[in-house]
Coordinates of C-alpha atoms in Angstrom, one line a residue:
X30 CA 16.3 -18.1 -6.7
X31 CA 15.7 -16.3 -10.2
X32 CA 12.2 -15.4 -8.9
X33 CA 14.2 -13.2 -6.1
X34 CA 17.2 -12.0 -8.0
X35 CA 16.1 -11.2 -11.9
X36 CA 15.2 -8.0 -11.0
X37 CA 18.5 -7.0 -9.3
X38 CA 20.1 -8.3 -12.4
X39 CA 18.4 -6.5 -15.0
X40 CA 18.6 -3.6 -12.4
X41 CA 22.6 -3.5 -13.0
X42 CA 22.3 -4.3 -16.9
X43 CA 20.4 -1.3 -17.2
X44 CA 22.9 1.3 -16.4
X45 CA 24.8 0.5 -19.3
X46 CA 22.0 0.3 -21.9
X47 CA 22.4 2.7 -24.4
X48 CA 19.3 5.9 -24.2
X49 CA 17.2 4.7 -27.1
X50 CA 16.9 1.3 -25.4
X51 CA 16.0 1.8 -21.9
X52 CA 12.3 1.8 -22.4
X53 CA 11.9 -1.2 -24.5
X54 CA 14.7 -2.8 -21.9
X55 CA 12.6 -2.2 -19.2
X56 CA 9.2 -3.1 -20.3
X57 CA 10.7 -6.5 -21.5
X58 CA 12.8 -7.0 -18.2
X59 CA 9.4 -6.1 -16.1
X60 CA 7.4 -8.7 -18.6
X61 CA 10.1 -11.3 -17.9
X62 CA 9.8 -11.0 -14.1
X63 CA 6.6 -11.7 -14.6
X64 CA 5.8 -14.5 -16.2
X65 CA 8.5 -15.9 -14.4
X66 CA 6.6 -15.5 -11.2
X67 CA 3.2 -16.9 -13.3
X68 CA 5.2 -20.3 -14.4
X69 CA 6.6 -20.5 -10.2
X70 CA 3.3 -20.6 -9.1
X71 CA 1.7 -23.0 -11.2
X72 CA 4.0 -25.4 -9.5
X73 CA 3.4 -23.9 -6.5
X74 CA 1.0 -25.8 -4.0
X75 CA -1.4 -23.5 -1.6
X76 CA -0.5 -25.2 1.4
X77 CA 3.8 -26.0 0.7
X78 CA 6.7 -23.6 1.8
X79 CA 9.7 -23.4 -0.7
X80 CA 13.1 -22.0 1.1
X81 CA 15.5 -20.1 -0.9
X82 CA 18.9 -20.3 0.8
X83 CA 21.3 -17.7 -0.8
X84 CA 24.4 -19.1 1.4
X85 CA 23.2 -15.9 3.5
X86 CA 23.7 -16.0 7.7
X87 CA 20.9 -13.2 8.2
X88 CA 19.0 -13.4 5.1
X89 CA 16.6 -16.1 4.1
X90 CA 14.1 -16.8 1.9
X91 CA 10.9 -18.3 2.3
X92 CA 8.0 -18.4 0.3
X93 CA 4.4 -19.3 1.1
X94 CA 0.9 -18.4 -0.6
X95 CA 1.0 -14.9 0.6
X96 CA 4.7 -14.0 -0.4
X97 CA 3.4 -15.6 -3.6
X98 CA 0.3 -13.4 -3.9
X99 CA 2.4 -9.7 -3.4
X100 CA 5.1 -11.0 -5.6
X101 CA 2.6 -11.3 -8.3
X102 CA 1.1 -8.3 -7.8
X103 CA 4.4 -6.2 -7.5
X104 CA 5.7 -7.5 -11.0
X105 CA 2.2 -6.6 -12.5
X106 CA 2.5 -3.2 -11.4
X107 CA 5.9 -2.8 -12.2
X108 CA 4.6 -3.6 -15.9
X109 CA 1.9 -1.7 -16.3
X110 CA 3.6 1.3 -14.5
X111 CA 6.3 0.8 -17.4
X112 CA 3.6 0.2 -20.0
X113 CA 1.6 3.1 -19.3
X114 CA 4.8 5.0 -19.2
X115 CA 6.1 4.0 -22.2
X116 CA 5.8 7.1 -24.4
X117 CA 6.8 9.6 -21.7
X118 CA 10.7 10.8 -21.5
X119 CA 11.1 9.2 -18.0
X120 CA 11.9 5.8 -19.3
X121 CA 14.2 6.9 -21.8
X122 CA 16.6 7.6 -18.5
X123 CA 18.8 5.0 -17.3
X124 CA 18.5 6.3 -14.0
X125 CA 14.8 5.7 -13.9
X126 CA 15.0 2.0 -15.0
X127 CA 17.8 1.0 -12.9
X128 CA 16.5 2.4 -10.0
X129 CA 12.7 1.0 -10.5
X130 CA 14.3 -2.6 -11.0
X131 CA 16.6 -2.4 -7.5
X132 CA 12.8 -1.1 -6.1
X133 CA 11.6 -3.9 -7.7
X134 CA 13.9 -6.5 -5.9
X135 CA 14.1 -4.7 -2.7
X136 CA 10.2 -5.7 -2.7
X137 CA 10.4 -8.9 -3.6
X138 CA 12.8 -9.2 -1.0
X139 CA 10.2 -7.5 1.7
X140 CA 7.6 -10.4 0.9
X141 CA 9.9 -13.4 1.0
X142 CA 12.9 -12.7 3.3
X143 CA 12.5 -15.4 6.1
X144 CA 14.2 -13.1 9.1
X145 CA 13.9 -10.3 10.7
X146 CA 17.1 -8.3 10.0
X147 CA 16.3 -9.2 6.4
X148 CA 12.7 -7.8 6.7
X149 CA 14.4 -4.3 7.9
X150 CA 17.4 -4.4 5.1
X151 CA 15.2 -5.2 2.0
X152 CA 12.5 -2.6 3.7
X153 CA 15.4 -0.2 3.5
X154 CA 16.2 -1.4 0.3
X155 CA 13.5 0.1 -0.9
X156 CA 13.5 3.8 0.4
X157 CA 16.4 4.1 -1.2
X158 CA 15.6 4.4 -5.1
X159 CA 12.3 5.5 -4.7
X160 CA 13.7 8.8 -3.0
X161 CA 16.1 9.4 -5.6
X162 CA 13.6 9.1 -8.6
X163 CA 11.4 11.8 -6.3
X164 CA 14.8 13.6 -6.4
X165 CA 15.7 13.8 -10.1
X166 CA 12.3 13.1 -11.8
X167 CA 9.8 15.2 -8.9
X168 CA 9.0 18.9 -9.6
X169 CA 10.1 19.7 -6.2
X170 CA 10.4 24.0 -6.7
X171 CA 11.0 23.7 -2.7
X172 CA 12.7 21.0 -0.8
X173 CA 10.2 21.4 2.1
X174 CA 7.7 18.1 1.0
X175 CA 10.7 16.1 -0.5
X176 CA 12.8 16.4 3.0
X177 CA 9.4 15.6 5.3
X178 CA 9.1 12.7 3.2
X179 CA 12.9 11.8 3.7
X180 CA 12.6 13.0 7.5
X181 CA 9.3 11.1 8.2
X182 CA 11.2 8.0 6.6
X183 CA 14.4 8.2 8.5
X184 CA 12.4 8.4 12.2
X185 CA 10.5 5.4 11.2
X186 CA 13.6 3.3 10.0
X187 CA 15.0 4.4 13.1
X188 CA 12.3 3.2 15.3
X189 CA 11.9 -0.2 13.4
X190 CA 16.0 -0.7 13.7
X191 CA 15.2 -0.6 17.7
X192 CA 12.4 -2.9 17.7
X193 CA 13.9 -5.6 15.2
X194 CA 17.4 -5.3 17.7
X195 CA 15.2 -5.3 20.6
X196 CA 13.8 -8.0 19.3
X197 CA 15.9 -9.9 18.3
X198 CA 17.8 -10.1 22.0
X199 CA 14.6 -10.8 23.3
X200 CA 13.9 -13.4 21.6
X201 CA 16.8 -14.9 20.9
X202 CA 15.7 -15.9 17.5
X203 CA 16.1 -14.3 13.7
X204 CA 14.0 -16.2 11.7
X205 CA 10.2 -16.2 11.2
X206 CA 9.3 -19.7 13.0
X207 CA 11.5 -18.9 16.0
X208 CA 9.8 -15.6 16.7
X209 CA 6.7 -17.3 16.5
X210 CA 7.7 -20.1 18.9
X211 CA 9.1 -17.1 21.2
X212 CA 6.8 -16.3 24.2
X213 CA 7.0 -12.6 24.0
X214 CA 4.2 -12.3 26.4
X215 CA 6.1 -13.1 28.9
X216 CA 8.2 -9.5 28.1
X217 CA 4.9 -7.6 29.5
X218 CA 5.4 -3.6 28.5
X219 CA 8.8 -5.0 27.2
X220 CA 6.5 -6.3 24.1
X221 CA 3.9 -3.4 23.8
X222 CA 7.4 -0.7 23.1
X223 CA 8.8 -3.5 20.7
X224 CA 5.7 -3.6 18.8
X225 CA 4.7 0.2 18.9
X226 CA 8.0 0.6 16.7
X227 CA 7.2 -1.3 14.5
X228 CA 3.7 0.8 14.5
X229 CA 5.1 3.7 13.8
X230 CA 7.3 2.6 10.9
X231 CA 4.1 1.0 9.4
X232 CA 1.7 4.3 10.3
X233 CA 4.2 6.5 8.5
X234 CA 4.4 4.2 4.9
X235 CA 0.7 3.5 4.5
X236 CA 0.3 6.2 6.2
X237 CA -2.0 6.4 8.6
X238 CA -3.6 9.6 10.2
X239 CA -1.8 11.8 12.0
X240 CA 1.7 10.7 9.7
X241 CA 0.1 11.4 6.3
X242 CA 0.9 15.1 6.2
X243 CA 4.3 14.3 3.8
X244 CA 1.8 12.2 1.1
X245 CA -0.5 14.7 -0.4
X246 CA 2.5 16.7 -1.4
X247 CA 4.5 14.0 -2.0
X248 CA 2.3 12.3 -4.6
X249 CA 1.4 16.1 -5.9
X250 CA 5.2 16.9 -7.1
X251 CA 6.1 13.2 -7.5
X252 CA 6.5 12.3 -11.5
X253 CA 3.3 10.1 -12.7
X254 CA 5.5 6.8 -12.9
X255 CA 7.1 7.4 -9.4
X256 CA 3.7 8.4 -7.8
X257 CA 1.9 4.8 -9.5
X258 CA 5.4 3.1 -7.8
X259 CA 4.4 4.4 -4.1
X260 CA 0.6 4.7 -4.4
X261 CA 0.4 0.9 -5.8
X262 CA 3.1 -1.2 -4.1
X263 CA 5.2 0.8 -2.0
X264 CA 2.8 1.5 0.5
X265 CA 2.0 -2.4 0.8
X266 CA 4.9 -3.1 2.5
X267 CA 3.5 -1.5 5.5
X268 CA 0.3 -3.5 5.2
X269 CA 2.3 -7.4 4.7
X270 CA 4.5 -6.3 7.5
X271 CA 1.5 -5.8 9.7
X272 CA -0.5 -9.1 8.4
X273 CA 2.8 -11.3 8.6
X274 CA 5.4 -10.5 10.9
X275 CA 4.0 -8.0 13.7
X276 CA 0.2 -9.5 14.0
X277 CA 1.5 -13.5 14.6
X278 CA 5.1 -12.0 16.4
X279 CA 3.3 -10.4 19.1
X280 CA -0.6 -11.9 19.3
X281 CA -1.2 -11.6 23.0
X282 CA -0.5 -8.2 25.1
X283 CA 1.0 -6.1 23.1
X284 CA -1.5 -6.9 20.2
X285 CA -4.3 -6.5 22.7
X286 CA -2.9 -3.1 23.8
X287 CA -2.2 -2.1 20.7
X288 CA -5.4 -2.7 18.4
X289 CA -7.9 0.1 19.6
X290 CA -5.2 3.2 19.1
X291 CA -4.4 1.8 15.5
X292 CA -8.2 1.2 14.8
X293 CA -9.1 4.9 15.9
X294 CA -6.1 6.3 13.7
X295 CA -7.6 4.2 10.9
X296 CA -10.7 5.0 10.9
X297 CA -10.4 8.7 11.8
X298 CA -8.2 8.6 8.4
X299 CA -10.9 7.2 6.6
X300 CA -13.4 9.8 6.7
X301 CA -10.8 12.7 7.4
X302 CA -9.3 11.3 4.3
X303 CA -12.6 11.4 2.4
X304 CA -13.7 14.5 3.8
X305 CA -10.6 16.6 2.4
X306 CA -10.5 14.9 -0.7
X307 CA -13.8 16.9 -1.7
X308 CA -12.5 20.0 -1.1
X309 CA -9.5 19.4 -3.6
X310 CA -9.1 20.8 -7.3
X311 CA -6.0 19.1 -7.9
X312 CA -7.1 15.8 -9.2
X313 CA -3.7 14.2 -7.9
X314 CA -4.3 15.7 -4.4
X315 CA -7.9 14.4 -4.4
X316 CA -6.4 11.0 -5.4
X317 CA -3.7 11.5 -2.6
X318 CA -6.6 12.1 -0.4
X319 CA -8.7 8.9 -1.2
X320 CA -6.0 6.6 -1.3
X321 CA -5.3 7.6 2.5
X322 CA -8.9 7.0 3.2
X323 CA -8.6 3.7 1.7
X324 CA -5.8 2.7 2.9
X325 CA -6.4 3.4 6.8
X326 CA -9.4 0.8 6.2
X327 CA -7.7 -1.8 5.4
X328 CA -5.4 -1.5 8.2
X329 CA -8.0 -1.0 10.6
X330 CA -9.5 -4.2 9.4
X331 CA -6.0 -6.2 9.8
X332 CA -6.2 -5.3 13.6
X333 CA -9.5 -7.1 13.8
X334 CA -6.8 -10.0 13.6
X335 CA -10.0 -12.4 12.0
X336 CA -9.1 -15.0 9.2
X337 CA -12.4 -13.6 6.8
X338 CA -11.0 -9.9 7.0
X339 CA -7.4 -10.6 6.4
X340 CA -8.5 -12.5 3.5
X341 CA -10.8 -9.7 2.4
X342 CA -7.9 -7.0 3.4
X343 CA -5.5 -8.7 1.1
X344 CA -8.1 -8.4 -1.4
X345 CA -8.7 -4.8 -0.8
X346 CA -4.5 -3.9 -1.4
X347 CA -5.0 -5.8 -4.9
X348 CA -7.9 -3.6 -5.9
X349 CA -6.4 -0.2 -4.2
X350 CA -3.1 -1.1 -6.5
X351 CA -5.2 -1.6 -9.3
X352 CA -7.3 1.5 -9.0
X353 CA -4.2 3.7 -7.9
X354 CA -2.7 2.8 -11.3
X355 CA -6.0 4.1 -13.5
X356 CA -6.6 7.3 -11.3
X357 CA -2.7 8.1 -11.5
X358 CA -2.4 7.1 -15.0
X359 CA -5.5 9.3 -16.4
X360 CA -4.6 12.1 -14.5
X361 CA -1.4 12.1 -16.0
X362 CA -2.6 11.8 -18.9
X363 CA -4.3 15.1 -18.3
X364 CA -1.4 16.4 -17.3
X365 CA 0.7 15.9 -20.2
X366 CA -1.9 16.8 -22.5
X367 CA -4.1 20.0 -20.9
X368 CA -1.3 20.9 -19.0
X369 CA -3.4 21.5 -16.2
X370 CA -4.7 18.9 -13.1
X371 CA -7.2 21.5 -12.1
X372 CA -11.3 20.1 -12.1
X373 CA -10.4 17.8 -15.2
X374 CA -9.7 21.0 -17.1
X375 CA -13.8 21.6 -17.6
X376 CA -14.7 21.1 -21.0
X377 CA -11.1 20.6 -22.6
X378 CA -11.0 16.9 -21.3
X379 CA -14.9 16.2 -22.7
X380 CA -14.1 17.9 -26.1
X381 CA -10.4 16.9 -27.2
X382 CA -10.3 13.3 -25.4
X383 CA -13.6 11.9 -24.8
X384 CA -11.6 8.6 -24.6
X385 CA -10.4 9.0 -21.4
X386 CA -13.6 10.3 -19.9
X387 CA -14.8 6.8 -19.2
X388 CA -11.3 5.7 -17.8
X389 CA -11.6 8.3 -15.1
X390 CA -15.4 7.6 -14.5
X391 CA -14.8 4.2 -14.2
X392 CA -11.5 4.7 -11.9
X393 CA -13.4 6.9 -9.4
X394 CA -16.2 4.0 -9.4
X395 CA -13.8 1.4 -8.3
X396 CA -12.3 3.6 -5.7
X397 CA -15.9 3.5 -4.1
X398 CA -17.3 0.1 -5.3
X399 CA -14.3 -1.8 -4.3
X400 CA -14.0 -1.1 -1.0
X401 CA -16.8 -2.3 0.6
X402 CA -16.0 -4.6 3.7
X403 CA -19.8 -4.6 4.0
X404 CA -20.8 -6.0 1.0
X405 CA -18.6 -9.0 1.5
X406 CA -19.8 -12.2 3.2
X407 CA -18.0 -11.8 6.8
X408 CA -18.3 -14.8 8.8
X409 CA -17.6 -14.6 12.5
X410 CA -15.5 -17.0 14.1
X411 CA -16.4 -20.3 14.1
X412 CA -14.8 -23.0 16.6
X413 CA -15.5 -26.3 14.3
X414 CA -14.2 -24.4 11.1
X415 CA -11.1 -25.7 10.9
X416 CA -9.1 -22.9 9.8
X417 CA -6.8 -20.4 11.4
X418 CA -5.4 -17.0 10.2
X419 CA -1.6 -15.6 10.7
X420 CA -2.8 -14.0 14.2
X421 CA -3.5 -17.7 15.7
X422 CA -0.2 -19.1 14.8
X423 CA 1.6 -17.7 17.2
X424 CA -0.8 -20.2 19.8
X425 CA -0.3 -23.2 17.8
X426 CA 3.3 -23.6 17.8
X427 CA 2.8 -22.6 21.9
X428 CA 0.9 -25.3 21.8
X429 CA -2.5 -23.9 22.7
X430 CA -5.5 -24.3 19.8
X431 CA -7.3 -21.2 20.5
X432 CA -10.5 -22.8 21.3
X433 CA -13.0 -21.4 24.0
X434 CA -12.8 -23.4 27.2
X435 CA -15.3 -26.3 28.1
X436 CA -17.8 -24.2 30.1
X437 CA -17.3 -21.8 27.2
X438 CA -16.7 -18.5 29.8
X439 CA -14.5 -16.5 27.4
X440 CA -16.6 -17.5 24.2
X441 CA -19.3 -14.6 24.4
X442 CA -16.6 -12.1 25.2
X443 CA -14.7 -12.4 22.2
X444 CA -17.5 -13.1 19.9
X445 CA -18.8 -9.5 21.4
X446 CA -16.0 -7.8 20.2
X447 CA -15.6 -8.8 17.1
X448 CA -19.0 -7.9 16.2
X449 CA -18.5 -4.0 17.7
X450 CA -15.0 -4.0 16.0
X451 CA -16.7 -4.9 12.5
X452 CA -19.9 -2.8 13.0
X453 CA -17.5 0.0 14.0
X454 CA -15.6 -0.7 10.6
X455 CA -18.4 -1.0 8.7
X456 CA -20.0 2.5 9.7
X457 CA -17.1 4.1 9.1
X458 CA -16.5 2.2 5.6
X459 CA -20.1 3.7 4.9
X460 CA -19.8 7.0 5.9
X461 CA -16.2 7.0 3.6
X462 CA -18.2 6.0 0.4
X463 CA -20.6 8.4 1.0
X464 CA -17.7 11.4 0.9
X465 CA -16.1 9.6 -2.0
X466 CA -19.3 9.9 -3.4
X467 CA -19.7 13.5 -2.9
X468 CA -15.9 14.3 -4.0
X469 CA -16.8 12.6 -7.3
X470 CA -19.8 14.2 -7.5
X471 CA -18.1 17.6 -7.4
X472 CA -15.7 16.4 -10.2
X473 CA -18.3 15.2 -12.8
X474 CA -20.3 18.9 -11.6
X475 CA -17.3 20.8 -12.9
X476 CA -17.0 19.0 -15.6
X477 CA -20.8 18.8 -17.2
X478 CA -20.5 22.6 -15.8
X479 CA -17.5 23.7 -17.9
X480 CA -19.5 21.8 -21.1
X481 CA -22.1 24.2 -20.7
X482 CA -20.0 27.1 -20.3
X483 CA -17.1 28.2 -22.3
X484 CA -13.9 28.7 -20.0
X485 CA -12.5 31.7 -19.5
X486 CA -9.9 30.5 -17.7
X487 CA -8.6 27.6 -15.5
X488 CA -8.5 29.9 -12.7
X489 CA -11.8 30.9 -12.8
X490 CA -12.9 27.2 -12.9
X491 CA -13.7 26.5 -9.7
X492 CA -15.6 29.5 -9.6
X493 CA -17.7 28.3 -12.3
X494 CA -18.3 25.0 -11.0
X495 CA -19.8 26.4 -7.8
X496 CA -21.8 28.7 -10.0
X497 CA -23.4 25.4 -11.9
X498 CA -23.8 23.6 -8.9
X499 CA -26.1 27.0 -7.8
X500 CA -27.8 26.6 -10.8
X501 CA -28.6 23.0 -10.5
X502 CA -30.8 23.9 -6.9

């Protein structure tokens, strides 16, 4: 029960902690959190459940491996955002703290409530603090990006709302097990509209391509702290949602119907993502970029549905959260210090903070490097493994065990697919890497440019970086 509800209560303590507090308040309250979470699961057993009952008709708690795995990785990043934020004025504001701890529980709250209404309220939860720090903190000149963030928000609350209500008659059940149990197949298009709102709440938070237009703004004008909070766990909620609730819920039909649209949107957002990330000077923008290309991988690998790639997707949001933190953090580091996010500043960043040079380097690496579904060990399915990922639950508790039939008709089919599905991925995944590649490449030319020539100007960098590239041929 603490594991679920520090948070909340350090989130009220710190509205009346005096100014010259607040920081040091909430880096402890954040470390707390954390090692909290540490001691819980080292008494934690992979394959138990542990139920939290709050005394709560629609909300319950359950926690299993996975809740346990994005509950760890939300109160890391809720540290180090705080850490690396320490010396900027941000956490000096009450506001700030207060609101970044309710975030914090309305997360934890995402990745152990137990039914569906709570899924939605803690989902909600969330929006809420995270738009008001993009209120106060953002350098929003014009309201235009902040209210198509709040706008693309509201339509997909609106359409989740529907589905878990729809839901919810349909099945006649709240709670995670009874949904499972439910035979929503038997719903026919019923299930396929049910599901597609979900969807399209989940396309507009990781976001997926075409719903991405309010990020690259968003993270532009967003303060450093508040763009680490969406870029590293924010976005994740999406991506549990999908591997837990809606995958399992509705494995059948309206999975089957709905896989190859959210697979195309993917991985059309992977290389559109990478493509306009090399024409960007704005190092946040280019980050804003990436991350989309990123991120619309790893959902297009949690609609293969296969045990090895969710295991390898959940994998993939750790490293994105991890990477998200260093690009964000250097490049407001930048920021604050050149007062510029233009090409690394040229020379400025390679002559007055050759510290951080190797920080960036070595952020844009992992953006690439860790990404690679191809470079991991994928094993196709295999009948005598054993073993069975969130997608086949659903046919357990109906009682069927997912195994080919005797004369083994349906076996070559679906072995088929899954091999197109993860060849299709894999291109893709390659042909992201390579415009990663060539974004980075730009950066590191502007920079080794601007060391060879003295600046004139920010304005007149990009010019010059084209010019050296000129020269290089």
């Amino acid at each position: 029960m603490a594991l679920i509800l520090l948070p909340l209560v350090f989130s009220l303590v710190a509205w009346f902690i005096p100014s010259a507090f607040t920081r040091l308040f909430g880096l402890l309250s954040t470390a707390i959190t954390l090692v909290w979470s540490i001691v819980a699961v080292c008494c934690f057993h992979a394959d138990d459940q542990l139920y939290v009952d709050l005394g709560l008709r629609f909300v319950r708690f359950s926690i299993d491996s996975l809740s346990f795995a994005m509950i760890l990785l939300t109160n890391a990043v809720f540290l180090l955002v705080f850490l690396s934020n320490f010396t900027t004025k941000i956490v000096n504001d009450n506001k700030f703290i207060a609101l970044a701890l309710l975030m914090q529980f309305g997360l934890i709250g995402v990745f152990t409530t137990n039914t569906i209404l709570g899924f939605y309220i803690f989902w909600e939860l969330t929006l809420l603090p995270i738009f008001l720090i993009l209120y106060w903190f953002g350098s929003f000149e014009k309201p235009r990006a902040l209210l198509q963030f709040f706008l693309y928000t509201l339509l997909g609350s609106l359409a989740m709302l529907l589905s878990v209500i729809g839901l919810m008659h349909a099945g006649n059940e709240i709670t995670y097990e009874g949904l499972l149990a439910a035979d929503l197949n038997s719903l026919g298009n019923t299930s396929i509209i049910l599901m597609g709102g979900f969807l399209f709440a989940f396309a507009v938070k990781i976001p997926l391509f075409p719903f991405h237009t309010w990020q690259a703004e968003t993270y532009t004008k967003a303060p450093v702290a508040g763009t680490m909070l969406l870029s590293a766990i924010m976005l994740k909620m999406a991506l549990f949602g999908l591997l837990k609730w809606v995958l399992p819920i509705f494995d059948g039909v309206a999975t089957d119907f709905w896989r190859w649209p959210i697979i195309t949107l993917g991985l059309i957002g992977v290389v559109y993502g990478a493509v306009i990330a090399i024409r960007q000077s704005d190092i946040k923008t280019l980050f804003a970029y990436a991350s989309l290309s990123h991120l619309g991988l790893i959902a297009a690998a949690l609609m293969l549905n296969d045990y090895d790639t969710n295991q390898i997707a959940v994998v993939q949001i750790v490293n994105h959260s991890i990477v998200s933190i260093g690009l964000f953090l250097a490049a407001g580091i930048i920021e604050q210090r050149l007062g510029t996010r233009l090409a690394l500043g040229g020379d400025q960043v390679g002559q007055r903070h050759r510290g951080l040079e190797p920080l960036l380097i070595q952020a844009l690496r992992g953006l690439v490097g860790l990404t690679h579904l191809g470079d991991a060990d994928i094993t196709l399915y295999h009948d005598d493994r054993g073993q069975r990922h969130h997608g086949e639950q659903k046919r357990v508790a109906d009682g069927q065990t997912g195994q080919p039939s005797p004369d083994g008709a349906n076996q070559p089919t679906r072995h088929h697919q899954r091999h197109r599905l993860l060849a299709i991925v894999r291109l893709a995944e390659l042909s992201r890497c390579k415009a990663i590649q060539l974004s980075i490449g730009a950066v590191i030319a502007r920079y080794h440019c601007g060391r060879h020539q003295q600046p004139e100007g920010l304005r007149q960098h990009g010019k010059r970086a084209q010019g050296c590239g000129q020269q290089s041929h």
